[in-house]
Amino acid sequence: MRQETCCVHGAADPSHTTGAVCAPIYQSSTFTHPGVDQDTGYCYSRQQNPTREQLEKTLARLEGGTDAMAFSSGMAAIAAFMELFSPGDGIVASSDIYGGTMRLFEHISRKNGLVVSYADTSSPGALKAALTPATKAVFIETPGNPMMRVTDIAGAARLLRGAGIALAVDNTFLTPYYCRPLALGADIVVHSGTKYLGGHNDTLAGFLVTGDAALAERLRFIQKTTGAVLSPFDSFLVARGIKTLALRMERSQQNAMWLAEWLLAHRKVRAVHYAGLDSHPAIELSRRQASGFGSMISFETDSAESARAALGRVKLILYAESLGGVETLITYPLLQTHSDVPEEKRLELGITDRLLRISVGVENIDDLIEDLSQALA
Ligand SMILES: *Cc1c(COP(=O)(O)O)cnc(C)c1O
């Protein structure tokens, strides 16, 4: 089954007896047992719920994994992943990474005794140099956030496999519609389902997906034990969002391509970071490992004043955190997504007071350009 079809039909529900085209919301915390030592396959919704299970199977299929787990947010999924490790274990993460992930690593994982370090994983040499005998996992985001640096997933997988180091890829930006990290050798795929998978800026969700049965068993144990599971209603919303994933990804990518080119030519724009531009340093790598570039753009204005003024002037484009929904959103990484990143590290990455990030939605491109044009005037 091709990805577009899988998005629409998901994983068929074998327990369907009513003929319902949409999987119903099983709003039940617990399930009766037919008799002693018997169950229906469901006992208690922290462990499993039919609505969540349907969504998890759809995601496992889309990512080409054998198991997927749905969490109450992307951060809950990443926090559960980090429970795999013990004090003293080393984790190497991309330096160009979602600010909330860095906050978890810095303030929770470190306190728990993990040794977290960062590397520019878009450079194979830098990734290799960051590994130590204690390294147990590498956590990459590609394209990275907010500088859109692209990491070679298959290259990283080759480097790590021999060393017994797990490779986790945050695939939030590209989604399985454009990129399937497990097929490229990754061990775990991470998602903020809040973004493109849900797609409507109406719910939080997170996922872990793997094709490794032993790893899946450990993660399932962590999920049912720590309990940050996705609710039946939110599972329904994300499953509903995924039905139009292919359409939304195509449309927003087309808009992003047009908008990136328009920005490049703007007199107040100094640089545009978009994985789909011919001028992106890793354009060939993106073409090899993904079937699309997504719709996340960051760009540098000529001054902090221009950046701040644009945020105040946008009308149609919404000045709000988050990404991946049908509405186009603009954010100021310095004060929002990356506000917790220390200044020195921020400047090293290029997160200045002139940098803006746009999550391009599915509106008509002319309306987006008109709005940005008056905002940057
Ligand atoms: C938003 C985001 C997260 C965190 O997900 P939440 O659903 O907000 O908890 C993790 N990774 C990336 C790339 C994100 O954009």
Short mmCIF file of C-alpha atoms in Angstrom, two decimals, residues 96-364:
data_model
loop_
_atom_site.label_atom_id
_atom_site.label_comp_id
_atom_site.label_asym_id
_atom_site.label_seq_id
_atom_site.Cartn_x
_atom_site.Cartn_y
_atom_site.Cartn_z
CA ASP A 96 20.25 22.22 15.76
CA ILE A 97 17.36 20.81 17.77
CA TYR A 98 13.93 21.74 19.13
CA GLY A 99 14.42 23.93 22.22
CA GLY A 100 12.07 21.82 24.36
CA THR A 101 14.11 18.70 23.64
CA MET A 102 17.25 20.54 24.72
CA ARG A 103 15.47 21.70 27.91
CA LEU A 104 14.55 18.08 28.72
CA PHE A 105 18.14 16.92 28.11
CA GLU A 106 19.68 19.79 30.09
CA HIS A 107 17.35 19.95 33.07
CA ILE A 108 15.89 16.45 33.46
CA SER A 109 18.24 13.97 31.77
CA ARG A 110 21.36 15.52 33.29
CA LYS A 111 19.81 15.50 36.76
CA ASN A 112 19.12 11.80 36.18
CA GLY A 113 22.82 11.20 35.61
CA LEU A 114 22.88 10.98 31.82
CA VAL A 115 25.81 12.59 30.02
CA VAL A 116 24.34 14.68 27.20
CA SER A 117 26.47 16.38 24.58
CA TYR A 118 25.72 18.13 21.30
CA ALA A 119 27.28 17.93 17.87
CA ASP A 120 26.62 19.40 14.47
CA THR A 121 25.35 16.05 13.18
CA SER A 122 25.11 17.46 9.66
CA SER A 123 28.90 17.01 9.68
CA PRO A 124 29.81 13.26 9.76
CA GLY A 125 33.22 14.13 11.23
CA ALA A 126 31.67 16.12 14.08
CA LEU A 127 29.27 13.29 14.93
CA LYS A 128 32.07 10.74 14.99
CA ALA A 129 34.24 12.99 17.17
CA ALA A 130 31.41 13.38 19.71
CA LEU A 131 31.07 9.63 20.39
CA THR A 132 32.65 8.19 23.54
CA PRO A 133 32.77 4.66 24.99
CA ALA A 134 29.80 5.68 27.18
CA THR A 135 27.61 6.76 24.24
CA LYS A 136 24.42 4.69 24.14
CA ALA A 137 22.31 6.73 21.73
CA VAL A 138 22.43 9.49 19.16
CA PHE A 139 19.36 11.69 18.84
CA ILE A 140 19.06 13.64 15.61
CA GLU A 141 16.58 16.04 14.15
CA THR A 142 16.65 16.57 10.38
CA PRO A 143 16.07 19.12 8.98
CA GLY A 144 17.14 20.69 12.27
CA ASN A 145 15.30 23.35 14.18
CA PRO A 146 15.50 26.26 13.41
CA MET A 147 18.53 26.34 11.07
CA MET A 148 17.32 23.49 8.80
CA ARG A 149 20.65 21.64 8.87
CA VAL A 150 20.29 18.23 7.26
CA THR A 151 21.87 15.08 8.71
CA ASP A 152 22.71 11.98 6.68
CA ILE A 153 20.53 9.35 8.39
CA ALA A 154 21.96 6.30 6.59
CA GLY A 155 25.50 7.59 7.14
CA ALA A 156 24.86 8.01 10.87
CA ALA A 157 23.26 4.56 11.06
CA ARG A 158 26.32 2.96 9.42
CA LEU A 159 28.65 4.75 11.81
CA LEU A 160 26.69 3.71 14.90
CA ARG A 161 25.66 0.18 14.11
CA GLY A 162 29.08 -1.34 14.61
CA ALA A 163 29.45 0.48 17.93
CA GLY A 164 26.11 -0.76 19.30
CA ILE A 165 24.77 2.79 19.63
CA ALA A 166 21.04 3.36 19.04
CA LEU A 167 20.01 5.98 16.47
CA ALA A 168 16.84 7.96 17.19
CA VAL A 169 15.48 10.37 14.58
CA ASP A 170 12.94 13.09 15.30
CA ASN A 171 10.94 12.95 12.05
CA THR A 172 8.44 15.67 12.99
CA PHE A 173 9.38 18.05 10.13
CA LEU A 174 9.25 15.61 7.21
CA THR A 175 6.79 12.98 8.49
CA PRO A 176 6.74 9.47 7.00
CA TYR A 177 5.12 10.96 3.91
CA TYR A 178 8.50 12.42 2.91
CA CYS A 179 11.06 10.43 4.91
CA ARG A 180 11.23 6.98 6.54
CA PRO A 181 14.23 6.89 8.88
CA LEU A 182 13.78 3.21 9.86
CA ALA A 183 14.34 2.16 6.25
CA LEU A 184 17.54 4.24 6.30
CA GLY A 185 18.82 2.33 9.34
CA ALA A 186 17.50 4.30 12.32
CA ASP A 187 16.38 2.30 15.38
CA ILE A 188 13.66 4.63 16.65
CA VAL A 189 11.56 7.35 15.10
CA VAL A 190 10.24 10.14 17.31
CA HIS A 191 7.35 12.47 16.49
CA SER A 192 5.58 15.44 17.83
CA GLY A 193 2.18 14.41 16.44
CA THR A 194 1.03 17.87 17.47
CA LYS A 195 2.52 19.13 14.22
CA TYR A 196 1.99 17.71 10.71
CA LEU A 197 0.45 14.39 11.74
CA GLY A 198 -2.39 16.04 13.66
CA GLY A 199 -2.11 18.95 11.25
CA HIS A 200 -4.83 21.28 12.56
CA ASN A 201 -3.28 23.02 15.57
CA ASP A 202 -5.98 21.43 17.73
CA THR A 203 -4.27 18.73 19.79
CA LEU A 204 -0.99 17.63 21.34
CA ALA A 205 0.41 14.16 20.60
CA GLY A 206 3.70 12.27 20.41
CA PHE A 207 4.98 8.97 19.02
CA LEU A 208 7.81 6.50 19.26
CA VAL A 209 8.07 3.99 16.41
CA THR A 210 10.49 1.09 16.03
CA GLY A 211 11.04 -2.05 14.00
CA ASP A 212 12.98 -3.77 16.78
CA ALA A 213 10.80 -6.14 18.82
CA ALA A 214 12.99 -6.12 21.94
CA LEU A 215 13.15 -2.34 21.94
CA ALA A 216 9.39 -2.11 21.41
CA GLU A 217 8.80 -4.34 24.41
CA ARG A 218 10.97 -2.15 26.65
CA LEU A 219 9.28 1.03 25.41
CA ARG A 220 5.79 -0.44 25.90
CA PHE A 221 6.75 -1.30 29.47
CA ILE A 222 7.94 2.28 30.04
CA GLN A 223 4.79 3.70 28.45
CA LYS A 224 2.33 1.70 30.54
CA THR A 225 4.40 2.28 33.68
CA THR A 226 4.93 6.03 33.37
CA GLY A 227 1.51 6.61 31.82
CA ALA A 228 1.69 9.66 29.52
CA VAL A 229 -0.57 7.98 26.95
CA LEU A 230 -2.66 9.67 24.27
CA SER A 231 -6.35 9.91 25.19
CA PRO A 232 -9.01 8.20 23.03
CA PHE A 233 -10.40 11.53 21.79
CA ASP A 234 -6.97 12.93 20.91
CA SER A 235 -6.14 9.61 19.21
CA PHE A 236 -9.25 10.10 17.08
CA LEU A 237 -8.21 13.67 16.18
CA VAL A 238 -4.72 12.61 15.11
CA ALA A 239 -6.08 9.66 13.11
CA ARG A 240 -8.44 12.08 11.39
CA GLY A 241 -5.57 14.48 10.69
CA ILE A 242 -3.44 11.74 9.13
CA LYS A 243 -6.14 11.04 6.53
CA THR A 244 -5.19 14.29 4.75
CA LEU A 245 -1.45 14.19 5.56
CA ALA A 246 -0.36 13.62 1.94
CA LEU A 247 -2.52 16.48 0.62
CA ARG A 248 -1.39 18.88 3.31
CA MET A 249 2.29 18.02 2.94
CA GLU A 250 2.21 18.53 -0.84
CA ARG A 251 0.34 21.83 -0.68
CA SER A 252 2.34 23.33 2.16
CA GLN A 253 5.62 22.28 0.53
CA GLN A 254 4.63 23.97 -2.73
CA ASN A 255 3.75 27.13 -0.79
CA ALA A 256 7.06 26.92 1.12
CA MET A 257 9.05 26.66 -2.09
CA TRP A 258 7.35 29.76 -3.50
CA LEU A 259 7.67 31.67 -0.25
CA ALA A 260 11.37 30.77 0.17
CA GLU A 261 12.12 32.05 -3.33
CA TRP A 262 10.13 35.21 -2.71
CA LEU A 263 12.01 35.80 0.56
CA LEU A 264 15.39 35.30 -1.15
CA ALA A 265 14.65 38.25 -3.41
CA HIS A 266 13.38 40.55 -0.63
CA ARG A 267 15.52 43.59 0.13
CA LYS A 268 15.16 43.18 3.91
CA VAL A 269 16.08 39.49 3.92
CA ARG A 270 19.75 38.52 4.35
CA ALA A 271 19.50 34.71 4.26
CA VAL A 272 16.87 32.01 3.80
CA HIS A 273 17.18 28.53 5.30
CA TYR A 274 14.95 26.03 3.52
CA ALA A 275 15.92 22.44 2.75
CA GLY A 276 14.39 22.63 -0.73
CA LEU A 277 16.41 25.57 -2.06
CA ASP A 278 19.11 24.77 -4.62
CA SER A 279 21.40 26.92 -2.48
CA HIS A 280 20.90 24.70 0.62
CA PRO A 281 24.26 23.02 1.34
CA ALA A 282 22.67 19.56 1.66
CA ILE A 283 20.17 19.70 -1.20
CA GLU A 284 21.59 16.54 -2.81
CA LEU A 285 21.47 14.65 0.48
CA SER A 286 17.85 15.73 0.99
CA ARG A 287 16.98 14.46 -2.48
CA ARG A 288 18.59 11.10 -1.66
CA GLN A 289 17.08 10.43 1.74
CA ALA A 290 13.67 12.08 1.44
CA SER A 291 11.01 12.43 -1.21
CA GLY A 292 10.28 16.02 -0.17
CA PHE A 293 11.68 18.97 1.77
CA GLY A 294 8.74 19.87 4.00
CA SER A 295 7.48 23.37 4.67
CA MET A 296 9.61 24.84 7.45
CA ILE A 297 11.56 27.98 6.60
CA SER A 298 13.73 30.24 8.70
CA PHE A 299 15.16 33.52 7.46
CA GLU A 300 17.32 36.38 8.62
CA THR A 301 16.07 39.91 8.34
CA ASP A 302 18.38 42.93 8.02
CA SER A 303 17.83 44.03 11.63
CA ALA A 304 16.19 43.10 14.91
CA GLU A 305 13.80 46.01 14.33
CA SER A 306 12.63 44.51 11.01
CA ALA A 307 12.10 41.13 12.65
CA ARG A 308 10.12 42.59 15.56
CA ALA A 309 8.11 44.86 13.30
CA ALA A 310 7.13 41.96 11.05
CA LEU A 311 5.87 39.97 14.04
CA GLY A 312 3.71 42.90 15.06
CA ARG A 313 2.34 43.55 11.59
CA VAL A 314 1.37 40.11 10.28
CA LYS A 315 -2.41 39.75 9.99
CA LEU A 316 -3.22 36.51 8.19
CA ILE A 317 -0.03 34.76 9.25
CA LEU A 318 -0.35 34.05 12.96
CA TYR A 319 2.40 35.00 15.40
CA ALA A 320 2.32 31.80 17.44
CA GLU A 321 4.53 28.91 18.48
CA SER A 322 4.16 25.45 16.97
CA LEU A 323 4.17 24.31 13.36
CA GLY A 324 2.78 21.80 10.92
CA GLY A 325 -0.85 22.89 10.93
CA VAL A 326 -3.01 24.16 8.09
CA GLU A 327 -2.56 27.75 9.34
CA THR A 328 0.72 29.52 8.54
CA LEU A 329 2.51 30.47 11.76
CA ILE A 330 5.49 32.73 12.33
CA THR A 331 7.74 32.51 15.41
CA TYR A 332 10.69 34.30 16.90
CA PRO A 333 13.04 31.43 17.94
CA LEU A 334 15.06 33.77 20.17
CA LEU A 335 12.10 34.47 22.48
CA GLN A 336 9.99 31.36 21.88
CA THR A 337 11.13 27.88 20.86
CA HIS A 338 14.79 28.46 21.76
CA SER A 339 14.49 30.89 24.67
CA ASP A 340 16.05 28.37 27.07
CA VAL A 341 19.15 27.81 24.95
CA PRO A 342 22.14 29.66 26.50
CA GLU A 343 23.06 32.83 24.57
CA GLU A 344 26.51 31.64 23.58
CA LYS A 345 25.16 28.40 22.12
CA ARG A 346 22.32 30.28 20.42
CA LEU A 347 24.65 32.67 18.63
CA GLU A 348 26.97 29.83 17.64
CA LEU A 349 23.97 28.18 15.97
CA GLY A 350 22.85 31.37 14.23
CA ILE A 351 19.76 31.99 16.36
CA THR A 352 20.04 35.78 16.42
CA ASP A 353 17.56 38.57 17.12
CA ARG A 354 17.11 38.83 13.33
CA LEU A 355 15.97 35.23 12.77
CA LEU A 356 12.31 34.39 12.12
CA ARG A 357 10.80 30.96 11.46
CA ILE A 358 7.73 30.23 9.37
CA SER A 359 5.66 27.07 9.32
CA VAL A 360 3.97 27.38 5.96
CA GLY A 361 0.36 26.29 5.83
CA VAL A 362 -2.06 25.47 3.04
CA GLU A 363 -3.58 28.89 2.34
CA ASN A 364 -3.43 30.51 -1.08
#
